[in-house]
mmCIF file of C-alpha atoms and ligand atoms in Angstrom:
data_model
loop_
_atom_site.group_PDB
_atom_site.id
_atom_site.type_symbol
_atom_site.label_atom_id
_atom_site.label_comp_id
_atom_site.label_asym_id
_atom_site.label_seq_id
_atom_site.Cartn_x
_atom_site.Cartn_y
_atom_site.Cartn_z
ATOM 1 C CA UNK A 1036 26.300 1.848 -15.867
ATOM 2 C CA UNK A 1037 23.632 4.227 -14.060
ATOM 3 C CA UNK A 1038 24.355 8.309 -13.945
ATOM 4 C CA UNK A 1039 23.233 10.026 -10.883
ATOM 5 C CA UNK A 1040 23.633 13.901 -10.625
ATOM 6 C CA UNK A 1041 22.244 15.188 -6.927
ATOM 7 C CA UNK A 1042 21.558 18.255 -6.690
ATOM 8 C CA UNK A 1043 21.843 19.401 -3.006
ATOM 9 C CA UNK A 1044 22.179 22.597 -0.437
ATOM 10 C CA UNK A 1045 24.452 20.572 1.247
ATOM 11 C CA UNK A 1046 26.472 17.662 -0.650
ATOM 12 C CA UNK A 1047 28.678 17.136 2.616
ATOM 13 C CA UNK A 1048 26.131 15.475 4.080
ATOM 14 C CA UNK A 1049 26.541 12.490 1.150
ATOM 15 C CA UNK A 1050 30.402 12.445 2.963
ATOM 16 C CA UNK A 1051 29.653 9.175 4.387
ATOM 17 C CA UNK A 1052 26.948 7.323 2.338
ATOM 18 C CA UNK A 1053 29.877 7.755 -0.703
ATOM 19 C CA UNK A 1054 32.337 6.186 1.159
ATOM 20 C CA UNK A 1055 30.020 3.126 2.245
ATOM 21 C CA UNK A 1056 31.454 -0.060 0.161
ATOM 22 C CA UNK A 1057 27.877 -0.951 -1.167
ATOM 23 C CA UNK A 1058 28.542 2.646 -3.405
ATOM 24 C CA UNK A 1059 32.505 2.444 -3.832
ATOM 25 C CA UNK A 1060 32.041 -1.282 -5.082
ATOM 26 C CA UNK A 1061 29.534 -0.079 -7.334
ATOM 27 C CA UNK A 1062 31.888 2.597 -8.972
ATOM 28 C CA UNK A 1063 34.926 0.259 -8.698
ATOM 29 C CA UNK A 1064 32.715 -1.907 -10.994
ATOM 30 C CA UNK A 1065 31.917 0.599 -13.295
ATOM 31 C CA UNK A 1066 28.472 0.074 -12.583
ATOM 32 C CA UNK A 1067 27.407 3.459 -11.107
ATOM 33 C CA UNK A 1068 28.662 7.070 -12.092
ATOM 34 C CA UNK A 1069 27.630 9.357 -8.736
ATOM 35 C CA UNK A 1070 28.048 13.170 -9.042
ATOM 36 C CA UNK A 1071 26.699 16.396 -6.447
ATOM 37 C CA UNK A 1072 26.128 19.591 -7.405
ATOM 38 C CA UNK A 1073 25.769 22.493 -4.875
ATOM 39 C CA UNK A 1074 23.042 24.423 -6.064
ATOM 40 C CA UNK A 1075 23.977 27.325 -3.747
ATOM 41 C CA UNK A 1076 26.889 27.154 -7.015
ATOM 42 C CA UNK A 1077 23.762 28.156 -9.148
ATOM 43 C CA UNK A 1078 22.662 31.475 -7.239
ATOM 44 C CA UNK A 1079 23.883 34.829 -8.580
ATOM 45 C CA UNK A 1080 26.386 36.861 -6.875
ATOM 46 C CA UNK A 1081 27.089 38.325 -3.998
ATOM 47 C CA UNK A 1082 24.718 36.922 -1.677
ATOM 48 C CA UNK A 1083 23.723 33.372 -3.571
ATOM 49 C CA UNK A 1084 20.602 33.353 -2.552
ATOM 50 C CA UNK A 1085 18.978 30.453 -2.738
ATOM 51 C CA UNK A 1086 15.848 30.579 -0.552
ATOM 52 C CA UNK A 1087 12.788 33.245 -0.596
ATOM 53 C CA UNK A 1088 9.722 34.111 1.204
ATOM 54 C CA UNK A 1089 6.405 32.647 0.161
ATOM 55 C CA UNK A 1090 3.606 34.995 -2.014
ATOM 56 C CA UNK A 1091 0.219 35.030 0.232
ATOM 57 C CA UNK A 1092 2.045 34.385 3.215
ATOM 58 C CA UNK A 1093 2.515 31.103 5.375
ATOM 59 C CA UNK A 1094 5.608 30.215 7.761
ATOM 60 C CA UNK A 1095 9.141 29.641 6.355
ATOM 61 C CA UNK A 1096 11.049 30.445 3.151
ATOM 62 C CA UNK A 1097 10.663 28.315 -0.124
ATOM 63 C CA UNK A 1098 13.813 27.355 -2.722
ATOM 64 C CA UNK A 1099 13.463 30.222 -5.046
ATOM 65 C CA UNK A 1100 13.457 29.275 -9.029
ATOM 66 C CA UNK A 1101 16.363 30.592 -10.595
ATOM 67 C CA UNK A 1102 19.418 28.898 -9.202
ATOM 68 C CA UNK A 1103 17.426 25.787 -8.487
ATOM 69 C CA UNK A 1104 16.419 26.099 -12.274
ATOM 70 C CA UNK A 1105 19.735 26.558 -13.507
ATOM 71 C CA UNK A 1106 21.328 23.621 -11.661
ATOM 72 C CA UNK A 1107 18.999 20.872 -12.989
ATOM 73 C CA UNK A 1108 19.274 22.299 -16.458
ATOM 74 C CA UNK A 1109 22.860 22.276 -16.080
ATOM 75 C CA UNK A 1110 22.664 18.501 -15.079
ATOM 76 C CA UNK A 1111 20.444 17.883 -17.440
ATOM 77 C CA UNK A 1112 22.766 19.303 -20.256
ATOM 78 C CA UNK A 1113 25.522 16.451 -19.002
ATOM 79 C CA UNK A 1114 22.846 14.067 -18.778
ATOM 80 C CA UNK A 1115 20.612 14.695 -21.653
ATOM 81 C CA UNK A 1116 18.619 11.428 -21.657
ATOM 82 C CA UNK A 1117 17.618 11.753 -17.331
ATOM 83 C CA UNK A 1118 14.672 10.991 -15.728
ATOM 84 C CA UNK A 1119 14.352 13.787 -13.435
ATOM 85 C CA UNK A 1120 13.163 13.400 -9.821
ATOM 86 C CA UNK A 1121 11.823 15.370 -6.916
ATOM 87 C CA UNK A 1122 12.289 14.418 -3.421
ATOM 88 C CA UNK A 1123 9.129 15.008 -1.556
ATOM 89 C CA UNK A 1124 6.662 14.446 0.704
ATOM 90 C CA UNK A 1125 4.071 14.901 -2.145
ATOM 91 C CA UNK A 1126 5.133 12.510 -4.209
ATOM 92 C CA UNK A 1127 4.482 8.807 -5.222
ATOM 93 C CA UNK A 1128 5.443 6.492 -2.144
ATOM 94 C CA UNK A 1129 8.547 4.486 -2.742
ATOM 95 C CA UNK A 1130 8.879 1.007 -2.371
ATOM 96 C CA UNK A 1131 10.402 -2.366 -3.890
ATOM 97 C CA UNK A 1132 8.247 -2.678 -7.178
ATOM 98 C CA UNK A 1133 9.661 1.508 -7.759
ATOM 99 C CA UNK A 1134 12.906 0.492 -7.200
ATOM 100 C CA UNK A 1135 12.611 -2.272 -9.822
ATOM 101 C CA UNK A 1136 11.474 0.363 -12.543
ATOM 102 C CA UNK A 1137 14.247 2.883 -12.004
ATOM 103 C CA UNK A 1138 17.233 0.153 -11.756
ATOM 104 C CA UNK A 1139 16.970 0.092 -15.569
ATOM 105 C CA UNK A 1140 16.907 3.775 -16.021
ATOM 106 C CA UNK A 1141 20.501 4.780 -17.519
ATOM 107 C CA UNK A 1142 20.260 8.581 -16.032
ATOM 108 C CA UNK A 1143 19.197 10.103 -13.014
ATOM 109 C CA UNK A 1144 18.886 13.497 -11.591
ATOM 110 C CA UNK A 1145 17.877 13.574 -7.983
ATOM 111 C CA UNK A 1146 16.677 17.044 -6.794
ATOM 112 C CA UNK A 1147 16.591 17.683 -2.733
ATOM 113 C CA UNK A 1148 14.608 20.439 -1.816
ATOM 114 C CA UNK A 1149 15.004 22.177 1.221
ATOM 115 C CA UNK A 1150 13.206 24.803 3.439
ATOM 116 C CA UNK A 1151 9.407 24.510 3.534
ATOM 117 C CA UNK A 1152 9.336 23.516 -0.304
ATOM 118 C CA UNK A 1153 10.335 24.347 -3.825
ATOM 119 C CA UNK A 1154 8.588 27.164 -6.488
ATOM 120 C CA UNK A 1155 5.716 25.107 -8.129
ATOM 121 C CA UNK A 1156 6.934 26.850 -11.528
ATOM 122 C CA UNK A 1157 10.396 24.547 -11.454
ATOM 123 C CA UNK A 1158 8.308 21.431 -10.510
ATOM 124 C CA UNK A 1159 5.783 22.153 -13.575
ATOM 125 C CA UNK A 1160 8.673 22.987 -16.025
ATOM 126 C CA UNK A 1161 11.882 20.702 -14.973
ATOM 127 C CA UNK A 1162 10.834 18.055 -12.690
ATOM 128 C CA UNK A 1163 9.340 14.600 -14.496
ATOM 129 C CA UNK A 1164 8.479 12.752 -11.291
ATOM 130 C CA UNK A 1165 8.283 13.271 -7.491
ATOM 131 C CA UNK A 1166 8.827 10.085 -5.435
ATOM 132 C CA UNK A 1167 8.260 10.179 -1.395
ATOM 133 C CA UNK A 1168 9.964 7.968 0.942
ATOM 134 C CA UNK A 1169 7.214 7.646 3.090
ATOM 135 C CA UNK A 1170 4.721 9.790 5.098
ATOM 136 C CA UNK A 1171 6.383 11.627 7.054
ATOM 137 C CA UNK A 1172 8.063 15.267 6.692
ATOM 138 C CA UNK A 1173 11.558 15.589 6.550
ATOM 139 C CA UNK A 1174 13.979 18.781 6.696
ATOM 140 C CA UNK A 1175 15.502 17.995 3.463
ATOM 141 C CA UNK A 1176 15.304 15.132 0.703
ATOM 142 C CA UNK A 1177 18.984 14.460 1.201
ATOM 143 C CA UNK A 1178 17.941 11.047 3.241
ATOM 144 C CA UNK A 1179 15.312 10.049 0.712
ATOM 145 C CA UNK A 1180 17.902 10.323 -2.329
ATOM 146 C CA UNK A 1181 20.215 7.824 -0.275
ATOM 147 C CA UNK A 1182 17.298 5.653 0.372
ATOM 148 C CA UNK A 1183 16.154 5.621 -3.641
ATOM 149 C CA UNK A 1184 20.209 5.213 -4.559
ATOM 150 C CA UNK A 1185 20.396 2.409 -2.425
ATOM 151 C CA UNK A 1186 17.017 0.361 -3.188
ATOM 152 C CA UNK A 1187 18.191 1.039 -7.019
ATOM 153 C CA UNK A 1188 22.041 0.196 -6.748
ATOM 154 C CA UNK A 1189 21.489 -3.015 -4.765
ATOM 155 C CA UNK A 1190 19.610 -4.072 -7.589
ATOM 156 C CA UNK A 1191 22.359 -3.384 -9.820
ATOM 157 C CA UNK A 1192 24.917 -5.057 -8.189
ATOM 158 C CA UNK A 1193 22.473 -8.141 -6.701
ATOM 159 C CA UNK A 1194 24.541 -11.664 -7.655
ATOM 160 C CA UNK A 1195 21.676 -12.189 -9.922
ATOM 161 C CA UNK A 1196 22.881 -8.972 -11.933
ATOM 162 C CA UNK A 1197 20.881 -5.991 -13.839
ATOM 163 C CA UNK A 1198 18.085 -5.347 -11.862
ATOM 164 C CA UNK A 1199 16.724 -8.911 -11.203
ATOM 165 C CA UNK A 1200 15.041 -9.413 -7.772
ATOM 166 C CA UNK A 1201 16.140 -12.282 -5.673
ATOM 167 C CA UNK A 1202 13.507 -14.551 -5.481
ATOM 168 C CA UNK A 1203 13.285 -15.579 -1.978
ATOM 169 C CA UNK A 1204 13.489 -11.711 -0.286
ATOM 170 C CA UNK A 1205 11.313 -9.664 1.251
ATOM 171 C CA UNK A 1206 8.922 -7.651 -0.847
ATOM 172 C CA UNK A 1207 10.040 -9.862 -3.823
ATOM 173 C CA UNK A 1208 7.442 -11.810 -5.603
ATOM 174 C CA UNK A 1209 7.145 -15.575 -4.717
ATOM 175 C CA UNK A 1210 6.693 -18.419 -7.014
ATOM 176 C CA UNK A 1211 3.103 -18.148 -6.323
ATOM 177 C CA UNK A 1212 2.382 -14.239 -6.745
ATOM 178 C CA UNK A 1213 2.275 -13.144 -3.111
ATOM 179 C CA UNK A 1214 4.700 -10.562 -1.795
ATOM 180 C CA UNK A 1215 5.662 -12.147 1.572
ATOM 181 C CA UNK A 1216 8.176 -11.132 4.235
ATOM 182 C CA UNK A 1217 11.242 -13.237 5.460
ATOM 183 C CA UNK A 1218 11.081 -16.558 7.116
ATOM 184 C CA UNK A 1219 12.753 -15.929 10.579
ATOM 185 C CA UNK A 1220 16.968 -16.551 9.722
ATOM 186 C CA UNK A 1221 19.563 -18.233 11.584
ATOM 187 C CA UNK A 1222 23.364 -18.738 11.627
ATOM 188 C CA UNK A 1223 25.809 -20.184 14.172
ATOM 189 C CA UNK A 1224 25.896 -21.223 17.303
ATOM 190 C CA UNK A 1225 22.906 -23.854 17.046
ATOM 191 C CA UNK A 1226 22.075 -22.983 20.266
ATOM 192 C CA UNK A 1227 21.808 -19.387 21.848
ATOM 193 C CA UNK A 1228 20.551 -18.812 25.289
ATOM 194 C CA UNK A 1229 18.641 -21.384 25.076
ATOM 195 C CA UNK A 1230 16.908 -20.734 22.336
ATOM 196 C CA UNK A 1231 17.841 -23.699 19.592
ATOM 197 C CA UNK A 1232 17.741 -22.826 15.924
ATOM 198 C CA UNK A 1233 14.806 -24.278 14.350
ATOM 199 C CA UNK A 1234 16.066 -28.846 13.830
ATOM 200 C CA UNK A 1235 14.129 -28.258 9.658
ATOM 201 C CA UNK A 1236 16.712 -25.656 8.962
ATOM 202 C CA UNK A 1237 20.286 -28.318 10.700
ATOM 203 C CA UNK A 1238 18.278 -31.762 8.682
ATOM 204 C CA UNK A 1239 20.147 -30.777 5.283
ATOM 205 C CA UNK A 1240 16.706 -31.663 3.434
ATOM 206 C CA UNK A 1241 16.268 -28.457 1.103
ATOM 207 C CA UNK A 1242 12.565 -29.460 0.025
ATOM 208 C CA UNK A 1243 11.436 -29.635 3.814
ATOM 209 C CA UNK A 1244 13.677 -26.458 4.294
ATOM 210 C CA UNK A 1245 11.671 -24.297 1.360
ATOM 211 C CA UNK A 1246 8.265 -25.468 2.442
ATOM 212 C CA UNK A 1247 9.170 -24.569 6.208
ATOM 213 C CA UNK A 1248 10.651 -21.428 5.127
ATOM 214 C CA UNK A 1249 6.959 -20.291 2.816
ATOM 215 C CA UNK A 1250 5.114 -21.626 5.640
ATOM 216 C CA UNK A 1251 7.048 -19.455 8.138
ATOM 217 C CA UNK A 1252 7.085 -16.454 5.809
ATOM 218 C CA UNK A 1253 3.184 -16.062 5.283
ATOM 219 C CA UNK A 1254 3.099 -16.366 9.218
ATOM 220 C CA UNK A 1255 5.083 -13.604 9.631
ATOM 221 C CA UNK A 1256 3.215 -11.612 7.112
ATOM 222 C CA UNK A 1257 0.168 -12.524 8.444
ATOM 223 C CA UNK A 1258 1.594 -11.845 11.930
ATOM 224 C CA UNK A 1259 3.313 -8.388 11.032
ATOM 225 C CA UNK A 1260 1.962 -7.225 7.846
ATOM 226 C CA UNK A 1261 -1.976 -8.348 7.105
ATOM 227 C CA UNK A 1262 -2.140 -5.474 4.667
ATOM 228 C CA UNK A 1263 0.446 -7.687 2.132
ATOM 229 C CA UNK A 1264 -1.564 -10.345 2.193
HETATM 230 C C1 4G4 B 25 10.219 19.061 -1.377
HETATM 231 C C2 4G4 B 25 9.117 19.750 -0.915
HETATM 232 C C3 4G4 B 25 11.031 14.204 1.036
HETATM 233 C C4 4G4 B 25 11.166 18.599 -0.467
HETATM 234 C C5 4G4 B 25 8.950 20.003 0.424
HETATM 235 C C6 4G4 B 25 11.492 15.492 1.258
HETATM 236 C C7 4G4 B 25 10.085 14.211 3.219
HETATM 237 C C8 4G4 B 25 10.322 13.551 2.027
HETATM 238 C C9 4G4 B 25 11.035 18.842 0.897
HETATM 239 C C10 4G4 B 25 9.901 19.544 1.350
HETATM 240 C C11 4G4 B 25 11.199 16.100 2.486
HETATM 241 C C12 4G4 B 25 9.816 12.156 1.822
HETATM 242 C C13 4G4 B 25 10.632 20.535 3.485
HETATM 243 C C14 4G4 B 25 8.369 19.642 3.270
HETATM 244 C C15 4G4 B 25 12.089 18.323 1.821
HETATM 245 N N1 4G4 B 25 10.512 15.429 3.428
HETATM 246 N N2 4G4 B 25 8.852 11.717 2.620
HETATM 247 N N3 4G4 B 25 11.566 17.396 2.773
HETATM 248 N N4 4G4 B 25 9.685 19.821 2.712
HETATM 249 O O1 4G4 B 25 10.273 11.471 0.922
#
């Protein structure tokens, strides 16, 4: 069973991803435990304010420290044990292999900043790692908390089971070390606008069928992503 506690401006826009079966099978298994907080809930009364302008200047407002503060050490309080994670464009880049090390991770806290950017002081005192999606700039890191719950859950709930990576996928290490893409995949009809489905993959012989399929794979990977190779 993994915790998650988000901590969001705006937890309605989760409405969706929390309903998608890949999450409500997980927590029908008892294998995930997904919470929001609203960390407008944080800011003092009456106004909540929960964003400020910048010292020295420079376009847009920035999170300001005290509510933010308060709701990740309120998390952290029901999650004592977390590993405690910025969303940001500054971070470490995501991908497969940092999917792999968080899937065994028993507690998470996911913070999405918003604005142009969270007080340095919270990130110094409360934050343990920040993880980006990807270069690019976002309005929020709403999307790249789905994307890291996601990578990490599948992994859970893969038919291997706790956080072993299918063999044969993309981005998962091959027999012989390399990290290859997918062979091109087919199903039904055999023939589609006349376009037949490969006769290695109909011939029923799985040794011809796996050497086809590396063959094809490093191809591809040569094809559509040299820099794997
Ligand atoms: C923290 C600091 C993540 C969060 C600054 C978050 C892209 C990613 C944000 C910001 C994000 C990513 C508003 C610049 C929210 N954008 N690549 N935006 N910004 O993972």
């Amino acid at each position: 069973m993994i915790r998650i506690e988000v901590l969001t401006l705006f937890p309605e826009l989760f409405a969706g991803f929390t309903s998608s079966s890949l999450i409500k099978r997980a927590q029908q298994r008892a294998l995930l435990d997904l919470n929001f907080s609203n960390i407008r809930d944080f800011a003092a009364p009456p106004h909540q304010q929960v964003d400020d302008t910048p010292y020295g200047g420079g376009a847009g407002m920035l999170m300001k420290p005290e509510p933010l503060a308060a709701a990740i050490e309120n998390a952290k309080s029901r999650l004592p044990t977390a590993k405690t994670i910025l969303l940001s464009p500054a971070g470490r880049l995501f991908n497969q292999s940092v999917a792999e090390e968080l899937c065994p991770v028993q507690q998470l806290i996911l913070v999405c900043g918003r604005y142009e950017g969270v007080d340095q002081r919270v990130i110094d005192l409360l934050i343990d790692e920040e993880i980006s999606i990807g270069d690019y700039v976002l309005m929020g890191g709403e999307v790249p908390a789905m994307v890291v719950i996601e990578a990490v859950l599948r992994l859970k709930t893969e038919v291997l089971g706790n956080c072993e990576s299918i063999k044969d996928e993309s981005f998962a290490p091959t027999a012989t070390g390399e990290r290859l893409l997918e062979a091109p995949q087919y199903t039904r009809p055999p023939e589609f606008r006349g376009l037949a489905v490969p006769p290695v993959l109909l011939s029923g012989n799985h040794k011809e069928i796996k050497d086809w399929r590396l063959a094809q794979a490093r191809i591809a990977t040569q094809k559509k992503r040299p820099d794997l190779l």
